[in-house]
Short mmCIF file of C-alpha atoms in Angstrom, two decimals:
data_model
loop_
_atom_site.label_atom_id
_atom_site.label_comp_id
_atom_site.label_asym_id
_atom_site.label_seq_id
_atom_site.Cartn_x
_atom_site.Cartn_y
_atom_site.Cartn_z
CA UNK A 4 37.91 46.40 -102.58
CA UNK A 5 36.60 49.17 -104.82
CA UNK A 6 38.18 52.45 -103.68
CA UNK A 7 34.90 54.35 -104.03
CA UNK A 8 33.10 51.76 -101.86
CA UNK A 9 35.88 51.93 -99.27
CA UNK A 10 35.61 55.72 -99.08
CA UNK A 11 31.81 55.51 -98.71
CA UNK A 12 32.16 53.02 -95.85
CA UNK A 13 34.65 55.33 -94.13
CA UNK A 14 32.21 58.24 -94.42
CA UNK A 15 29.36 56.10 -93.02
CA UNK A 16 31.52 54.98 -90.08
CA UNK A 17 32.61 58.55 -89.41
CA UNK A 18 28.97 59.62 -89.48
CA UNK A 19 28.00 56.99 -86.93
CA UNK A 20 30.86 58.05 -84.64
CA UNK A 21 29.96 61.73 -84.96
CA UNK A 22 26.31 60.99 -84.18
CA UNK A 23 27.30 58.96 -81.12
CA UNK A 24 29.56 61.72 -79.84
CA UNK A 25 26.84 64.33 -80.37
CA UNK A 26 24.30 62.16 -78.55
CA UNK A 27 26.71 61.73 -75.63
CA UNK A 28 27.40 65.46 -75.53
CA UNK A 29 23.68 66.25 -75.52
CA UNK A 30 23.10 63.67 -72.79
CA UNK A 31 25.78 65.28 -70.62
CA UNK A 32 24.42 68.74 -71.42
CA UNK A 33 20.90 67.75 -70.39
CA UNK A 34 22.00 65.75 -67.33
CA UNK A 35 20.94 67.41 -64.10
CA UNK A 36 22.83 66.99 -60.83
CA UNK A 37 21.31 64.61 -58.30
CA UNK A 38 19.60 66.57 -55.56
CA UNK A 39 20.04 65.76 -51.87
CA UNK A 40 19.02 67.12 -48.49
CA UNK A 41 21.41 66.10 -45.70
CA UNK A 42 19.73 65.65 -42.32
CA UNK A 43 22.21 65.06 -39.50
CA UNK A 44 23.04 65.63 -35.84
CA UNK A 45 26.55 66.99 -36.29
CA UNK A 46 29.23 67.34 -38.92
CA UNK A 47 31.99 65.03 -40.11
CA UNK A 48 33.40 63.01 -42.95
CA UNK A 49 30.05 62.60 -44.73
CA UNK A 50 29.72 66.37 -45.07
CA UNK A 51 33.28 66.66 -46.35
CA UNK A 52 32.56 63.88 -48.85
CA UNK A 53 29.39 65.49 -50.18
CA UNK A 54 30.75 69.05 -50.32
CA UNK A 55 33.53 67.79 -52.57
CA UNK A 56 31.40 65.46 -54.70
CA UNK A 57 30.75 66.02 -58.39
CA UNK A 58 27.41 66.09 -60.20
CA UNK A 59 25.26 66.57 -57.11
CA UNK A 60 23.27 69.51 -55.79
CA UNK A 61 23.05 69.85 -52.03
CA UNK A 62 19.62 71.42 -51.70
CA UNK A 63 20.24 72.03 -48.02
CA UNK A 64 21.54 70.79 -44.69
CA UNK A 65 19.14 70.24 -41.80
CA UNK A 66 20.13 69.66 -38.18
CA UNK A 67 18.46 67.43 -35.60
CA UNK A 68 19.00 66.41 -31.98
CA UNK A 69 21.35 63.46 -31.55
CA UNK A 70 25.06 63.72 -30.86
CA UNK A 71 24.55 67.50 -30.73
CA UNK A 72 21.60 69.81 -30.32
CA UNK A 73 20.47 71.48 -33.57
CA UNK A 74 22.02 74.88 -32.82
CA UNK A 75 25.48 73.36 -32.39
CA UNK A 76 25.09 70.92 -35.28
CA UNK A 77 24.04 73.73 -37.63
CA UNK A 78 26.93 75.94 -36.53
CA UNK A 79 29.38 73.12 -37.24
CA UNK A 80 27.98 72.63 -40.74
CA UNK A 81 28.11 76.35 -41.46
CA UNK A 82 31.69 76.54 -40.26
CA UNK A 83 32.77 73.59 -42.40
CA UNK A 84 31.13 75.23 -45.41
CA UNK A 85 33.22 78.33 -44.77
CA UNK A 86 36.43 76.37 -44.28
CA UNK A 87 36.06 74.60 -47.64
CA UNK A 88 34.57 77.64 -49.41
CA UNK A 89 31.30 75.88 -50.29
CA UNK A 90 28.55 78.00 -48.76
CA UNK A 91 25.80 77.72 -51.38
CA UNK A 92 23.58 75.21 -49.55
CA UNK A 93 21.30 76.68 -46.86
CA UNK A 94 21.36 75.26 -43.33
CA UNK A 95 18.17 74.90 -41.28
CA UNK A 96 17.68 74.09 -37.59
CA UNK A 97 15.41 71.18 -36.75
CA UNK A 98 13.93 69.28 -33.82
CA UNK A 99 15.47 70.02 -30.40
CA UNK A 100 13.97 66.95 -28.68
CA UNK A 101 12.89 63.43 -29.70
CA UNK A 102 9.16 62.86 -30.19
CA UNK A 103 8.64 61.11 -26.85
CA UNK A 104 11.93 59.94 -25.38
CA UNK A 105 13.62 62.16 -22.79
CA UNK A 106 16.78 62.24 -20.72
CA UNK A 107 14.79 61.36 -17.58
CA UNK A 108 12.99 58.51 -19.32
CA UNK A 109 16.36 57.18 -20.47
CA UNK A 110 17.66 57.20 -16.90
CA UNK A 111 14.54 55.30 -15.80
CA UNK A 112 15.06 52.77 -18.60
CA UNK A 113 18.69 52.27 -17.59
CA UNK A 114 17.65 51.65 -13.97
CA UNK A 115 15.36 48.88 -15.19
CA UNK A 116 17.32 47.29 -18.03
CA UNK A 117 20.99 48.31 -17.85
CA UNK A 118 23.29 51.10 -18.93
CA UNK A 119 23.49 52.36 -22.50
CA UNK A 120 26.96 52.68 -24.01
CA UNK A 121 26.29 55.93 -25.83
CA UNK A 122 23.58 58.55 -25.20
CA UNK A 123 24.59 61.47 -27.44
CA UNK A 124 23.52 64.83 -26.00
CA UNK A 125 22.65 63.10 -22.72
CA UNK A 126 26.15 61.65 -22.28
CA UNK A 127 27.78 62.63 -18.96
CA UNK A 128 30.12 59.75 -18.19
CA UNK A 129 31.47 56.46 -19.53
CA UNK A 130 30.41 53.28 -17.77
CA UNK A 131 33.98 51.98 -17.99
CA UNK A 132 37.39 53.33 -18.95
CA UNK A 133 37.83 54.17 -22.62
CA UNK A 134 40.37 55.91 -24.80
CA UNK A 135 37.57 57.89 -26.45
CA UNK A 136 37.12 61.46 -25.29
CA UNK A 137 34.02 62.27 -23.25
CA UNK A 138 32.05 64.98 -25.07
CA UNK A 139 31.18 68.21 -23.31
CA UNK A 140 27.65 68.14 -21.92
CA UNK A 141 25.43 71.01 -23.10
CA UNK A 142 21.89 72.11 -22.47
CA UNK A 143 19.74 72.66 -25.59
CA UNK A 144 19.97 76.46 -25.54
CA UNK A 145 23.54 76.91 -24.32
CA UNK A 146 25.50 79.47 -26.37
CA UNK A 147 27.55 77.97 -29.18
CA UNK A 148 31.27 78.75 -29.19
CA UNK A 149 33.10 76.42 -31.57
CA UNK A 150 36.75 75.44 -31.24
CA UNK A 151 36.96 75.82 -35.04
CA UNK A 152 35.83 79.44 -34.77
CA UNK A 153 32.21 80.48 -35.07
CA UNK A 154 30.69 80.83 -38.54
CA UNK A 155 29.95 84.23 -40.02
CA UNK A 156 27.07 82.91 -42.10
CA UNK A 157 23.84 82.01 -40.34
CA UNK A 158 21.15 79.35 -40.70
CA UNK A 159 17.98 80.21 -42.57
CA UNK A 160 14.88 81.20 -40.60
CA UNK A 161 12.74 78.36 -42.00
CA UNK A 162 12.48 75.36 -39.68
CA UNK A 163 14.16 72.23 -41.03
CA UNK A 164 10.89 70.29 -41.19
CA UNK A 165 9.13 72.99 -43.20
CA UNK A 166 12.20 73.40 -45.42
CA UNK A 167 12.19 69.71 -46.35
CA UNK A 168 8.46 69.71 -47.05
CA UNK A 169 8.78 72.80 -49.25
CA UNK A 170 11.67 71.34 -51.23
CA UNK A 171 10.08 67.97 -52.04
CA UNK A 172 6.99 69.82 -53.27
CA UNK A 173 9.14 72.13 -55.38
CA UNK A 174 11.11 69.18 -56.85
CA UNK A 175 8.79 66.14 -56.76
CA UNK A 176 10.55 62.81 -57.30
CA UNK A 177 14.01 64.43 -57.45
CA UNK A 178 15.32 64.82 -53.89
CA UNK A 179 17.15 62.15 -51.91
CA UNK A 180 16.87 62.50 -48.15
CA UNK A 181 20.22 61.44 -46.69
CA UNK A 182 19.89 61.04 -42.92
CA UNK A 183 22.84 60.52 -40.58
CA UNK A 184 21.16 61.11 -37.22
CA UNK A 185 17.89 60.35 -35.42
CA UNK A 186 14.83 60.65 -37.65
CA UNK A 187 12.82 63.19 -35.65
CA UNK A 188 12.73 65.79 -38.43
CA UNK A 189 11.61 63.22 -40.99
CA UNK A 190 8.85 61.87 -38.76
CA UNK A 191 7.54 65.36 -38.09
CA UNK A 192 7.59 66.14 -41.81
CA UNK A 193 5.62 62.98 -42.56
CA UNK A 194 3.06 63.73 -39.86
CA UNK A 195 2.64 67.35 -41.02
CA UNK A 196 2.45 66.37 -44.68
CA UNK A 197 1.44 62.77 -45.53
CA UNK A 198 2.74 63.34 -49.07
CA UNK A 199 6.27 64.10 -47.86
CA UNK A 200 7.85 60.65 -48.26
CA UNK A 201 6.06 59.86 -51.52
CA UNK A 202 7.28 63.13 -53.06
CA UNK A 203 10.95 62.40 -52.29
CA UNK A 204 13.06 60.37 -54.68
CA UNK A 205 14.37 58.06 -51.95
CA UNK A 206 15.53 57.80 -48.36
CA UNK A 207 19.08 56.74 -47.46
CA UNK A 208 19.84 56.58 -43.75
CA UNK A 209 22.43 55.44 -41.26
CA UNK A 210 20.63 53.67 -38.44
CA UNK A 211 19.67 50.32 -37.03
CA UNK A 212 21.70 47.23 -36.24
CA UNK A 213 21.15 43.67 -37.41
CA UNK A 214 23.99 41.33 -36.47
CA UNK A 215 27.28 43.27 -36.39
CA UNK A 216 30.59 41.63 -35.55
CA UNK A 217 33.93 43.21 -34.64
CA UNK A 218 36.10 42.82 -37.74
CA UNK A 219 39.10 45.05 -36.98
CA UNK A 220 41.35 43.79 -34.22
CA UNK A 221 42.66 46.70 -32.17
CA UNK A 222 41.78 48.36 -28.88
CA UNK A 223 39.63 51.15 -30.22
CA UNK A 224 37.57 48.74 -32.38
CA UNK A 225 37.03 46.58 -29.30
CA UNK A 226 35.77 49.58 -27.36
CA UNK A 227 33.30 50.57 -30.06
CA UNK A 228 32.12 46.95 -30.16
CA UNK A 229 30.81 47.35 -26.60
CA UNK A 230 27.73 49.03 -28.02
CA UNK A 231 26.56 45.97 -29.92
CA UNK A 232 28.37 43.09 -28.19
CA UNK A 233 25.43 42.16 -25.95
CA UNK A 234 22.77 44.17 -27.77
CA UNK A 235 23.17 43.38 -31.48
CA UNK A 236 19.88 45.03 -32.48
CA UNK A 237 20.47 48.36 -30.71
CA UNK A 238 21.90 51.48 -32.38
CA UNK A 239 22.05 55.07 -31.13
CA UNK A 240 20.34 56.97 -33.96
CA UNK A 241 17.26 54.80 -33.58
CA UNK A 242 17.44 54.37 -29.79
CA UNK A 243 17.30 58.13 -29.17
CA UNK A 244 13.95 58.42 -30.97
CA UNK A 245 12.40 55.01 -31.72
CA UNK A 246 8.94 56.46 -32.35
CA UNK A 247 10.30 58.70 -35.11
CA UNK A 248 12.21 55.79 -36.66
CA UNK A 249 9.06 53.67 -36.75
CA UNK A 250 6.99 56.43 -38.34
CA UNK A 251 9.64 56.96 -41.01
CA UNK A 252 10.05 53.23 -41.67
CA UNK A 253 6.32 52.93 -42.39
CA UNK A 254 6.12 56.01 -44.63
CA UNK A 255 5.53 55.45 -48.38
CA UNK A 256 9.02 56.13 -49.74
CA UNK A 257 9.72 55.11 -53.32
CA UNK A 258 12.98 53.53 -52.16
CA UNK A 259 14.72 53.03 -48.80
CA UNK A 260 18.40 52.18 -48.28
CA UNK A 261 19.49 51.33 -44.74
CA UNK A 262 23.11 51.53 -43.61
CA UNK A 263 23.13 49.84 -40.19
CA UNK A 264 26.05 49.35 -37.82
CA UNK A 265 26.96 46.10 -39.60
CA UNK A 266 29.13 47.44 -42.48
CA UNK A 267 30.76 50.08 -40.26
CA UNK A 268 32.66 47.46 -38.26
CA UNK A 269 34.82 46.83 -41.33
CA UNK A 270 35.87 50.50 -41.43
CA UNK A 271 37.93 52.72 -39.17
CA UNK A 272 38.96 56.36 -39.23
CA UNK A 273 42.67 55.64 -38.84
CA UNK A 274 45.54 58.09 -38.28
CA UNK A 275 46.83 57.09 -41.72
CA UNK A 276 43.54 58.03 -43.40
CA UNK A 277 43.42 61.29 -41.47
CA UNK A 278 46.94 62.15 -42.69
CA UNK A 279 45.86 61.52 -46.29
CA UNK A 280 42.82 63.75 -45.86
CA UNK A 281 44.84 66.53 -44.23
CA UNK A 282 47.20 66.50 -47.20
CA UNK A 283 44.30 66.49 -49.67
CA UNK A 284 41.97 69.06 -48.05
CA UNK A 285 41.98 72.86 -48.34
CA UNK A 286 44.38 74.42 -45.84
CA UNK A 287 41.77 75.97 -43.46
CA UNK A 288 39.93 72.65 -43.21
CA UNK A 289 43.17 70.69 -42.91
CA UNK A 290 44.20 72.74 -39.88
CA UNK A 291 40.95 71.86 -38.13
CA UNK A 292 41.24 68.20 -39.09
CA UNK A 293 44.57 68.00 -37.28
CA UNK A 294 42.56 68.23 -34.04
CA UNK A 295 40.18 65.35 -34.92
CA UNK A 296 40.23 62.17 -32.88
CA UNK A 297 40.71 58.97 -34.86
CA UNK A 298 39.51 55.41 -34.31
CA UNK A 299 35.77 55.54 -34.87
CA UNK A 300 33.92 53.44 -37.44
CA UNK A 301 32.85 55.51 -40.44
CA UNK A 302 29.10 55.31 -39.89
CA UNK A 303 27.54 58.28 -41.69
CA UNK A 304 30.12 58.51 -44.43
CA UNK A 305 29.14 55.00 -45.59
CA UNK A 306 25.63 56.31 -46.24
CA UNK A 307 26.96 59.21 -48.29
CA UNK A 308 29.41 57.02 -50.19
CA UNK A 309 26.84 54.33 -51.06
CA UNK A 310 24.50 57.01 -52.34
CA UNK A 311 27.26 58.53 -54.48
CA UNK A 312 28.67 55.20 -55.70
CA UNK A 313 26.31 52.24 -55.10
CA UNK A 314 28.98 49.81 -56.31
CA UNK A 315 30.82 50.35 -53.02
CA UNK A 316 28.23 48.09 -51.41
CA UNK A 317 29.63 44.55 -51.43
CA UNK A 318 26.67 42.81 -49.83
CA UNK A 319 23.04 43.85 -49.47
CA UNK A 320 19.77 42.25 -48.46
CA UNK A 321 16.13 43.12 -49.08
CA UNK A 322 14.15 43.18 -45.83
CA UNK A 323 11.10 44.76 -44.27
CA UNK A 324 12.33 46.99 -41.45
CA UNK A 325 10.70 48.65 -38.44
CA UNK A 326 11.72 49.58 -34.89
CA UNK A 327 10.48 48.59 -31.44
CA UNK A 328 8.55 51.37 -29.68
CA UNK A 329 7.49 49.36 -26.60
CA UNK A 330 9.06 50.73 -23.42
CA UNK A 331 10.77 47.51 -22.39
CA UNK A 332 14.22 45.92 -22.67
CA UNK A 333 14.01 46.01 -26.47
CA UNK A 334 12.98 49.68 -26.75
CA UNK A 335 14.50 51.04 -29.95
CA UNK A 336 15.72 47.68 -31.22
CA UNK A 337 15.71 46.91 -34.94
CA UNK A 338 12.92 44.67 -36.23
CA UNK A 339 13.23 42.95 -39.60
CA UNK A 340 11.47 40.34 -41.70
CA UNK A 341 11.93 38.55 -44.99
CA UNK A 342 9.18 38.92 -47.59
CA UNK A 343 5.97 37.31 -46.36
CA UNK A 344 6.88 37.28 -42.67
CA UNK A 345 6.25 40.96 -41.90
CA UNK A 346 3.17 41.75 -39.75
CA UNK A 347 1.82 44.08 -42.45
CA UNK A 348 1.35 47.09 -40.22
CA UNK A 349 2.80 49.46 -42.79
CA UNK A 350 6.42 48.27 -42.83
CA UNK A 351 8.26 49.18 -46.03
CA UNK A 352 10.74 47.07 -47.95
CA UNK A 353 14.31 48.32 -47.72
CA UNK A 354 17.74 47.53 -49.11
CA UNK A 355 19.99 46.82 -46.13
CA UNK A 356 23.72 47.27 -46.75
CA UNK A 357 25.70 44.55 -44.96
CA UNK A 358 29.30 45.17 -46.08
CA UNK A 359 31.27 47.93 -47.79
CA UNK A 360 34.41 48.30 -49.90
CA UNK A 361 36.64 50.02 -47.35
CA UNK A 362 39.45 50.78 -49.81
CA UNK A 363 37.03 52.32 -52.28
CA UNK A 364 35.35 54.30 -49.51
CA UNK A 365 38.63 55.82 -48.36
CA UNK A 366 39.69 56.60 -51.93
CA UNK A 367 36.40 58.39 -52.55
CA UNK A 368 36.88 60.48 -49.41
CA UNK A 369 40.37 61.54 -50.42
CA UNK A 370 39.18 62.34 -53.94
CA UNK A 371 36.44 64.62 -52.60
CA UNK A 372 38.91 66.42 -50.36
CA UNK A 373 41.23 66.93 -53.32
CA UNK A 374 38.37 68.42 -55.37
CA UNK A 375 37.65 70.89 -52.60
CA UNK A 376 41.30 71.91 -52.58
CA UNK A 377 41.41 72.29 -56.36
CA UNK A 378 38.50 74.74 -56.21
CA UNK A 379 40.53 77.19 -54.09
#
C-alpha cells in the first residue's frame, strides 16, 4: 500500500473516532437527570435505593396514609435523609385519610366478609400467631418520636397534593411519579387538576395483586403468603383506598407501570442481604439498619429498581387495570382485562411486572448504599 494513502486513511479514522468521542461527550454533557417524585406511606429500602442512585433528581418526597400516617412517614424520610447526608429533596405531608374508606367501615366489612391480614395504620392485632412484630398503633395526630432520633429538618409547608401539581406544571413531561403506598394523594391531585396525570412523564406504582404464588420456602414467606392465599386479587395499598386507586387507574397517564404483589414473592429481605447493606451503608444509617426486622418481600423497592433499571423485569404483561369500588366481598380487588375485553369506562393500559431478577435487585441495592457511603 502507498505510504501516503495509508497515512491519509489513518488520519480519516482518527477523525471519525475523535468526532464520535466528542459527540458522546456532548451527549453526556447535555443529558439531564431523570426527575422523580416519590409518594409513599413510610420509609424503607426504596428510599435508600433512590437516595444513592446516579443520574436521577428526586424532585421531592410526599407522604400519604397507609402503613403510617403522613406526619410519621414524613419524619422517617427526613431522618433517613439526614442519616445518609442527602437532604436536598423537600418532603411534603399528604392525605391523612383515604377518600371514603374508614377504620369503622373496615371493621364493618370484616364482620360481613372476613378478617383482613394487614390493615396498616388500623392494625391492632394479628388474627393468628406470627413471627412478625405488631406495629404500634397511633392516632393521626399523635406526637412523633422516632426510635432513630427525630429529624432536625422539617417538611415544607406546601401540601403534598399541591406540591405535585406545581411540579408537573413546572416540568411538563419530565417527572415520574413513583408511588409505594395508597394512591390518595394522586387521586386528589387528579381531581383538583385534570391535567395532572397528562403532564407527568409516567406513573410507576406498587399495588394490586393478580395471581401471586409463594415461591420462597421458609416460615416467614409462608406467613406473608396468608395475605393472598385465599384472596389472590387483594393487596393492601389498593384495599386501603380503592376509590383513589380507581381514579388514578383511569387518569390519562402517558405510561403506567404496575408492580403488584406477584413479583415480590420471589424476593425476601434476608439477614444476609441486611448484613451486606449494613457493611455498604454510611455508618449512621448502618447503625439504624441493625434494628430492622428481616423477612418481608421487597415490595416498594421493586418499583424503584424497575424504574431505575427496566432490564430487571424478567416478565411483563400489557393489561387494562382498574380496581373494585363496590362495597362487597371484592372491595378493593384488582380488575384486569386483555385488549378488547375492557369495559371502556376509562381504564388505561398498563405494563404489569410479573417477575423480577432478585440477584440484580439486591446488587443494585448494595451498589446504591455504597455510593451513599462514598459521598461521606
